Amino acid sequence: ALLNAREREGAPSFWLLPIMTVWANLHGTFAFGLALAAALGLEAAIASGWRRAVLASWGVFLAASLIAALLTPQGLNGLLFPLQLLAMPGLASVGEWKPTDLSHLSPFLVALLAAFYFLALGRIRIAPLRAALIAALVYLGLSHVRHQMLFGPVAPLLAASAVGAAWPPRAPDDLKRSWPVFAAALVAMLAARLVWPAMRGEDRVSPMAALAHVPGDLRTRPVLNAYDYGGYLIFRGVKVFIDGRTDMYPADFLKNNDRLDLGDQAAIRATLARYKIAWTILPAHSRAAQAMDRLEGWRRFYGDANAVVHVRD
């Protein structure tokens, strides 16, 4: 909607403000929406020669968007939350916040290589501000794995007008004739998903077999679990030790969890005693699981290629 407003050289619709409020109450990426609106507002001001009407329309929308983002239970703290999250000391140890690994092929790497190829052809001319935004998205995607999800949908939209100018449709009616094809493809994909629904299976974040072997009464007692298992365990009704909501845990707690992941025997003993842990569920080949194998007073209750469960003797 913001890009459409720029394409028609108008101001964004105020109907977007309720969306900003909902977004701010659901996920910290609302801050990127504010930043994108500010950047496109600056682009509009520059393109108009700093006309007062353009400055006023985008300025009012940005001010209203900030107010809409403040309408959360946390108020100003909620608005500052994304910046506070990036400053958390234990963030780099969390998988989704680690830098992107370019040593193996991935959709993000394929997208980058494709972008470099088309840019090297010399036909695409992206406006400087949009090029800076795309570069910022690339930087975020390289810095943190989770930000690849921002790069995926937003970067192509920012480059769409430049790509369209470089390769315009052969005839005005080409796009109209393409809609039935796109609609048929969408219907086919939806039908395929209904016929072959996605089934959750055993994977690195879903220790299904290991949890299935844990007796019901034991599941209700305190557990020491791997960070990546938190979501699945919550889904199955287990009160977890830690899960993916990193911002909810104090820095000292996260640092201690890093020591647990490294198999620090002293940290493991202290944590088991402090939280009265009755069982553990950890990745099979992790240092923490190996440390539990050597810990006196504990035994391996179940193990497979994915996860292991330890209980007290």
Short mmCIF file of N, CA, C and O in Angstrom, two decimals, residues 141-228:
data_model
loop_
_atom_site.label_atom_id
_atom_site.label_comp_id
_atom_site.label_asym_id
_atom_site.label_seq_id
_atom_site.Cartn_x
_atom_site.Cartn_y
_atom_site.Cartn_z
N GLY A 141 19.60 -9.29 6.26
CA GLY A 141 19.52 -10.71 5.97
C GLY A 141 20.82 -11.45 6.20
O GLY A 141 20.83 -12.61 6.60
N LEU A 142 21.94 -10.78 5.94
CA LEU A 142 23.25 -11.39 6.18
C LEU A 142 23.58 -11.39 7.68
O LEU A 142 24.23 -12.31 8.18
N SER A 143 23.13 -10.37 8.39
CA SER A 143 23.44 -10.25 9.82
C SER A 143 22.64 -11.20 10.68
O SER A 143 23.15 -11.75 11.66
N HIS A 144 21.37 -11.40 10.31
CA HIS A 144 20.47 -12.24 11.11
C HIS A 144 19.63 -13.10 10.19
O HIS A 144 18.98 -12.59 9.28
N VAL A 145 19.62 -14.40 10.43
CA VAL A 145 18.88 -15.33 9.59
C VAL A 145 17.41 -14.94 9.48
O VAL A 145 16.81 -15.00 8.40
N ARG A 146 16.82 -14.50 10.59
CA ARG A 146 15.38 -14.21 10.60
C ARG A 146 15.01 -13.08 9.66
O ARG A 146 13.86 -13.00 9.20
N HIS A 147 15.94 -12.16 9.37
CA HIS A 147 15.62 -11.03 8.52
C HIS A 147 15.59 -11.38 7.04
O HIS A 147 15.26 -10.53 6.21
N GLN A 148 15.94 -12.61 6.69
CA GLN A 148 15.74 -13.05 5.32
C GLN A 148 14.26 -12.98 4.94
O GLN A 148 13.91 -12.76 3.78
N MET A 149 13.39 -13.15 5.93
CA MET A 149 11.95 -13.10 5.67
C MET A 149 11.48 -11.69 5.34
O MET A 149 10.43 -11.50 4.74
N LEU A 150 12.25 -10.68 5.76
CA LEU A 150 11.95 -9.31 5.34
C LEU A 150 12.44 -9.07 3.92
O LEU A 150 11.75 -8.46 3.10
N PHE A 151 13.65 -9.54 3.64
CA PHE A 151 14.24 -9.35 2.32
C PHE A 151 13.36 -9.98 1.23
O PHE A 151 13.12 -9.37 0.18
N GLY A 152 12.86 -11.19 1.50
CA GLY A 152 12.12 -11.95 0.50
C GLY A 152 10.97 -11.20 -0.14
O GLY A 152 10.92 -11.04 -1.36
N PRO A 153 10.01 -10.69 0.65
CA PRO A 153 8.88 -10.00 0.02
C PRO A 153 9.12 -8.52 -0.28
O PRO A 153 8.54 -7.98 -1.23
N VAL A 154 9.96 -7.84 0.52
CA VAL A 154 10.06 -6.38 0.39
C VAL A 154 11.02 -5.96 -0.72
O VAL A 154 10.71 -5.05 -1.50
N ALA A 155 12.17 -6.60 -0.84
CA ALA A 155 13.16 -6.21 -1.85
C ALA A 155 12.58 -6.27 -3.27
O ALA A 155 12.76 -5.33 -4.06
N PRO A 156 11.89 -7.34 -3.66
CA PRO A 156 11.31 -7.35 -5.02
C PRO A 156 10.29 -6.23 -5.24
O PRO A 156 10.21 -5.68 -6.35
N LEU A 157 9.52 -5.91 -4.20
CA LEU A 157 8.54 -4.83 -4.35
C LEU A 157 9.23 -3.49 -4.55
O LEU A 157 8.78 -2.66 -5.35
N LEU A 158 10.33 -3.27 -3.85
CA LEU A 158 11.07 -2.02 -4.01
C LEU A 158 11.68 -1.90 -5.40
O LEU A 158 11.82 -0.81 -5.94
N ALA A 159 12.05 -3.04 -5.99
CA ALA A 159 12.70 -3.03 -7.30
C ALA A 159 11.71 -3.21 -8.45
O ALA A 159 12.10 -3.10 -9.62
N ALA A 160 10.43 -3.45 -8.14
CA ALA A 160 9.46 -3.83 -9.18
C ALA A 160 9.32 -2.77 -10.27
O ALA A 160 9.30 -3.09 -11.47
N SER A 161 9.23 -1.51 -9.88
CA SER A 161 9.02 -0.46 -10.90
C SER A 161 10.23 -0.35 -11.82
O SER A 161 10.08 -0.15 -13.04
N ALA A 162 11.44 -0.51 -11.26
CA ALA A 162 12.65 -0.43 -12.08
C ALA A 162 12.73 -1.63 -13.02
O ALA A 162 13.12 -1.50 -14.19
N VAL A 163 12.35 -2.82 -12.52
CA VAL A 163 12.36 -4.02 -13.37
C VAL A 163 11.32 -3.88 -14.48
O VAL A 163 11.56 -4.23 -15.64
N GLY A 164 10.14 -3.33 -14.13
CA GLY A 164 9.09 -3.14 -15.14
C GLY A 164 9.51 -2.16 -16.22
O GLY A 164 9.14 -2.32 -17.39
N ALA A 165 10.30 -1.15 -15.82
CA ALA A 165 10.78 -0.19 -16.82
C ALA A 165 11.83 -0.82 -17.73
O ALA A 165 11.92 -0.49 -18.92
N ALA A 166 12.62 -1.75 -17.18
CA ALA A 166 13.67 -2.41 -17.97
C ALA A 166 13.09 -3.45 -18.92
O ALA A 166 13.58 -3.61 -20.04
N TRP A 167 12.06 -4.15 -18.49
CA TRP A 167 11.43 -5.17 -19.33
C TRP A 167 9.92 -4.93 -19.35
O TRP A 167 9.15 -5.64 -18.69
N PRO A 168 9.46 -3.93 -20.08
CA PRO A 168 8.02 -3.63 -20.13
C PRO A 168 7.28 -4.75 -20.85
O PRO A 168 7.85 -5.49 -21.65
N PRO A 169 5.95 -4.88 -20.58
CA PRO A 169 5.17 -5.91 -21.29
C PRO A 169 5.14 -5.63 -22.78
O PRO A 169 5.18 -4.48 -23.21
N ARG A 170 5.06 -6.69 -23.57
CA ARG A 170 5.07 -6.54 -25.02
C ARG A 170 3.85 -5.78 -25.55
O ARG A 170 3.92 -5.08 -26.54
N ALA A 171 2.75 -5.96 -24.86
CA ALA A 171 1.52 -5.27 -25.27
C ALA A 171 0.73 -4.94 -24.02
O ALA A 171 0.86 -5.63 -23.01
N PRO A 172 -0.09 -3.89 -24.04
CA PRO A 172 -0.84 -3.50 -22.85
C PRO A 172 -1.73 -4.61 -22.28
O PRO A 172 -2.02 -4.62 -21.09
N ASP A 173 -2.21 -5.50 -23.15
CA ASP A 173 -3.14 -6.53 -22.69
C ASP A 173 -2.44 -7.78 -22.17
O ASP A 173 -3.11 -8.73 -21.74
N ASP A 174 -1.08 -7.81 -22.22
CA ASP A 174 -0.36 -9.00 -21.77
C ASP A 174 -0.67 -9.35 -20.32
O ASP A 174 -0.89 -10.52 -19.97
N LEU A 175 -0.67 -8.32 -19.45
CA LEU A 175 -0.92 -8.57 -18.04
C LEU A 175 -2.33 -9.06 -17.80
O LEU A 175 -2.57 -9.94 -16.97
N LYS A 176 -3.31 -8.49 -18.53
CA LYS A 176 -4.69 -8.93 -18.36
C LYS A 176 -4.85 -10.39 -18.74
O LYS A 176 -5.59 -11.13 -18.11
N ARG A 177 -4.14 -10.80 -19.81
CA ARG A 177 -4.25 -12.20 -20.24
C ARG A 177 -3.55 -13.14 -19.25
O ARG A 177 -3.84 -14.34 -19.24
N SER A 178 -2.64 -12.59 -18.45
CA SER A 178 -1.90 -13.44 -17.50
C SER A 178 -2.70 -13.76 -16.25
O SER A 178 -2.42 -14.76 -15.58
N TRP A 179 -3.68 -12.90 -15.90
CA TRP A 179 -4.43 -13.12 -14.66
C TRP A 179 -5.10 -14.48 -14.59
O TRP A 179 -5.03 -15.14 -13.54
N PRO A 180 -5.76 -14.98 -15.64
CA PRO A 180 -6.36 -16.32 -15.55
C PRO A 180 -5.33 -17.40 -15.27
O PRO A 180 -5.61 -18.36 -14.54
N VAL A 181 -4.13 -17.24 -15.83
CA VAL A 181 -3.07 -18.22 -15.59
C VAL A 181 -2.66 -18.21 -14.12
O VAL A 181 -2.53 -19.26 -13.48
N PHE A 182 -2.45 -16.99 -13.58
CA PHE A 182 -2.07 -16.88 -12.18
C PHE A 182 -3.17 -17.43 -11.27
O PHE A 182 -2.90 -18.12 -10.29
N ALA A 183 -4.43 -17.10 -11.60
CA ALA A 183 -5.55 -17.58 -10.78
C ALA A 183 -5.64 -19.10 -10.82
O ALA A 183 -5.86 -19.75 -9.78
N ALA A 184 -5.45 -19.69 -12.00
CA ALA A 184 -5.50 -21.15 -12.12
C ALA A 184 -4.36 -21.80 -11.34
O ALA A 184 -4.57 -22.84 -10.68
N ALA A 185 -3.20 -21.19 -11.39
CA ALA A 185 -2.06 -21.73 -10.64
C ALA A 185 -2.32 -21.67 -9.14
O ALA A 185 -2.01 -22.62 -8.41
N LEU A 186 -2.92 -20.57 -8.67
CA LEU A 186 -3.24 -20.44 -7.25
C LEU A 186 -4.26 -21.49 -6.82
O LEU A 186 -4.10 -22.14 -5.78
N VAL A 187 -5.30 -21.67 -7.62
CA VAL A 187 -6.32 -22.67 -7.30
C VAL A 187 -5.70 -24.06 -7.28
O VAL A 187 -6.01 -24.89 -6.40
N ALA A 188 -4.80 -24.34 -8.22
CA ALA A 188 -4.15 -25.65 -8.27
C ALA A 188 -3.30 -25.89 -7.02
O ALA A 188 -3.30 -27.00 -6.46
N MET A 189 -2.58 -24.85 -6.58
CA MET A 189 -1.76 -25.01 -5.37
C MET A 189 -2.62 -25.22 -4.13
O MET A 189 -2.30 -26.06 -3.27
N LEU A 190 -3.74 -24.48 -4.05
CA LEU A 190 -4.64 -24.66 -2.91
C LEU A 190 -5.25 -26.06 -2.91
O LEU A 190 -5.36 -26.71 -1.87
N ALA A 191 -5.63 -26.52 -4.09
CA ALA A 191 -6.21 -27.87 -4.19
C ALA A 191 -5.19 -28.94 -3.80
O ALA A 191 -5.52 -29.90 -3.11
N ALA A 192 -3.95 -28.74 -4.26
CA ALA A 192 -2.89 -29.70 -3.92
C ALA A 192 -2.66 -29.75 -2.41
O ALA A 192 -2.45 -30.82 -1.84
N ARG A 193 -2.71 -28.58 -1.75
CA ARG A 193 -2.52 -28.56 -0.31
C ARG A 193 -3.67 -29.24 0.42
O ARG A 193 -3.48 -29.91 1.44
N LEU A 194 -4.90 -29.09 -0.11
CA LEU A 194 -6.05 -29.76 0.51
C LEU A 194 -5.96 -31.28 0.34
O LEU A 194 -6.32 -32.04 1.24
N VAL A 195 -5.46 -31.71 -0.82
CA VAL A 195 -5.34 -33.15 -1.07
C VAL A 195 -4.17 -33.74 -0.29
O VAL A 195 -4.26 -34.84 0.28
N TRP A 196 -3.06 -33.00 -0.25
CA TRP A 196 -1.87 -33.46 0.49
C TRP A 196 -1.52 -32.44 1.58
O TRP A 196 -0.64 -31.60 1.40
N PRO A 197 -2.26 -32.48 2.69
CA PRO A 197 -2.02 -31.49 3.75
C PRO A 197 -0.63 -31.65 4.36
O PRO A 197 -0.04 -32.74 4.36
N ALA A 198 -0.10 -30.53 4.85
CA ALA A 198 1.20 -30.55 5.50
C ALA A 198 1.08 -31.27 6.84
O ALA A 198 0.23 -30.93 7.66
N MET A 199 1.91 -32.24 7.05
CA MET A 199 1.90 -33.01 8.28
C MET A 199 3.20 -32.74 9.05
O MET A 199 4.29 -32.83 8.48
N ARG A 200 3.06 -32.41 10.31
CA ARG A 200 4.24 -32.16 11.12
C ARG A 200 4.95 -33.48 11.40
O ARG A 200 4.31 -34.47 11.75
N GLY A 201 6.27 -33.49 11.22
CA GLY A 201 7.05 -34.69 11.44
C GLY A 201 8.24 -34.44 12.34
O GLY A 201 8.50 -33.30 12.76
N GLU A 202 8.95 -35.46 12.62
CA GLU A 202 10.15 -35.37 13.46
C GLU A 202 11.19 -34.50 12.76
O GLU A 202 11.52 -34.72 11.60
N ASP A 203 11.67 -33.48 13.45
CA ASP A 203 12.74 -32.65 12.90
C ASP A 203 13.53 -32.05 14.05
O ASP A 203 13.30 -32.39 15.21
N ARG A 204 14.44 -31.15 13.72
CA ARG A 204 15.37 -30.66 14.74
C ARG A 204 14.69 -29.80 15.80
O ARG A 204 15.26 -29.56 16.87
N VAL A 205 13.47 -29.31 15.53
CA VAL A 205 12.76 -28.52 16.54
C VAL A 205 11.53 -29.26 17.09
O VAL A 205 10.84 -28.72 17.94
N SER A 206 11.30 -30.46 16.61
CA SER A 206 10.12 -31.22 17.03
C SER A 206 10.55 -32.63 17.45
O SER A 206 10.53 -33.56 16.64
N PRO A 207 10.92 -32.82 18.72
CA PRO A 207 11.34 -34.15 19.20
C PRO A 207 10.12 -35.02 19.51
O PRO A 207 9.85 -35.37 20.66
N MET A 208 9.38 -35.38 18.48
CA MET A 208 8.10 -36.05 18.65
C MET A 208 8.25 -37.42 19.31
O MET A 208 7.53 -37.76 20.26
N ALA A 209 9.18 -38.22 18.81
CA ALA A 209 9.34 -39.58 19.34
C ALA A 209 9.82 -39.54 20.79
O ALA A 209 9.33 -40.29 21.64
N ALA A 210 10.77 -38.66 21.07
CA ALA A 210 11.31 -38.57 22.43
C ALA A 210 10.22 -38.17 23.42
O ALA A 210 10.09 -38.76 24.50
N LEU A 211 9.43 -37.16 23.07
CA LEU A 211 8.38 -36.70 23.98
C LEU A 211 7.31 -37.77 24.15
O LEU A 211 6.73 -37.92 25.24
N ALA A 212 7.03 -38.54 23.09
CA ALA A 212 6.02 -39.59 23.17
C ALA A 212 6.39 -40.66 24.18
O ALA A 212 5.51 -41.33 24.73
N HIS A 213 7.69 -40.82 24.46
CA HIS A 213 8.14 -41.83 25.42
C HIS A 213 8.17 -41.31 26.86
O HIS A 213 8.46 -42.09 27.78
N VAL A 214 7.89 -40.03 27.04
CA VAL A 214 7.90 -39.47 28.40
C VAL A 214 6.53 -39.70 29.03
O VAL A 214 5.50 -39.26 28.48
N PRO A 215 6.46 -40.37 30.19
CA PRO A 215 5.16 -40.62 30.84
C PRO A 215 4.42 -39.33 31.16
O PRO A 215 5.04 -38.29 31.40
N GLY A 216 3.11 -39.38 31.15
CA GLY A 216 2.29 -38.20 31.37
C GLY A 216 2.57 -37.51 32.68
O GLY A 216 2.60 -36.27 32.74
N ASP A 217 2.77 -38.29 33.77
CA ASP A 217 3.01 -37.65 35.06
C ASP A 217 4.36 -36.94 35.09
O ASP A 217 4.51 -35.91 35.76
N LEU A 218 5.34 -37.47 34.35
CA LEU A 218 6.66 -36.84 34.30
C LEU A 218 6.61 -35.54 33.50
O LEU A 218 7.32 -34.58 33.83
N ARG A 219 5.78 -35.49 32.48
CA ARG A 219 5.67 -34.28 31.65
C ARG A 219 5.22 -33.06 32.45
O ARG A 219 5.52 -31.93 32.09
N THR A 220 4.49 -33.29 33.53
CA THR A 220 3.98 -32.17 34.33
C THR A 220 5.02 -31.62 35.29
O THR A 220 4.81 -30.58 35.90
N ARG A 221 6.17 -32.28 35.41
CA ARG A 221 7.20 -31.85 36.35
C ARG A 221 8.22 -30.96 35.62
O ARG A 221 8.29 -30.96 34.38
N PRO A 222 9.02 -30.18 36.36
CA PRO A 222 9.97 -29.24 35.72
C PRO A 222 10.93 -29.94 34.77
O PRO A 222 11.47 -31.01 35.08
N VAL A 223 11.13 -29.33 33.62
CA VAL A 223 11.98 -29.90 32.57
C VAL A 223 13.09 -28.92 32.21
O VAL A 223 12.91 -27.70 32.29
N LEU A 224 14.22 -29.46 31.82
CA LEU A 224 15.29 -28.68 31.19
C LEU A 224 15.30 -29.06 29.72
O LEU A 224 15.63 -30.20 29.38
N ASN A 225 14.90 -28.13 28.87
CA ASN A 225 14.79 -28.43 27.44
C ASN A 225 15.72 -27.55 26.62
O ASN A 225 16.14 -26.48 27.06
N ALA A 226 16.02 -28.00 25.41
CA ALA A 226 16.79 -27.20 24.47
C ALA A 226 15.95 -26.02 23.99
O ALA A 226 14.72 -26.12 23.88
N TYR A 227 16.61 -24.93 23.71
CA TYR A 227 15.93 -23.70 23.25
C TYR A 227 15.04 -23.99 22.05
O TYR A 227 13.88 -23.54 22.00
N ASP A 228 15.55 -24.74 21.07
CA ASP A 228 14.81 -24.98 19.84
C ASP A 228 13.57 -25.85 20.05
O ASP A 228 12.69 -25.88 19.19
#
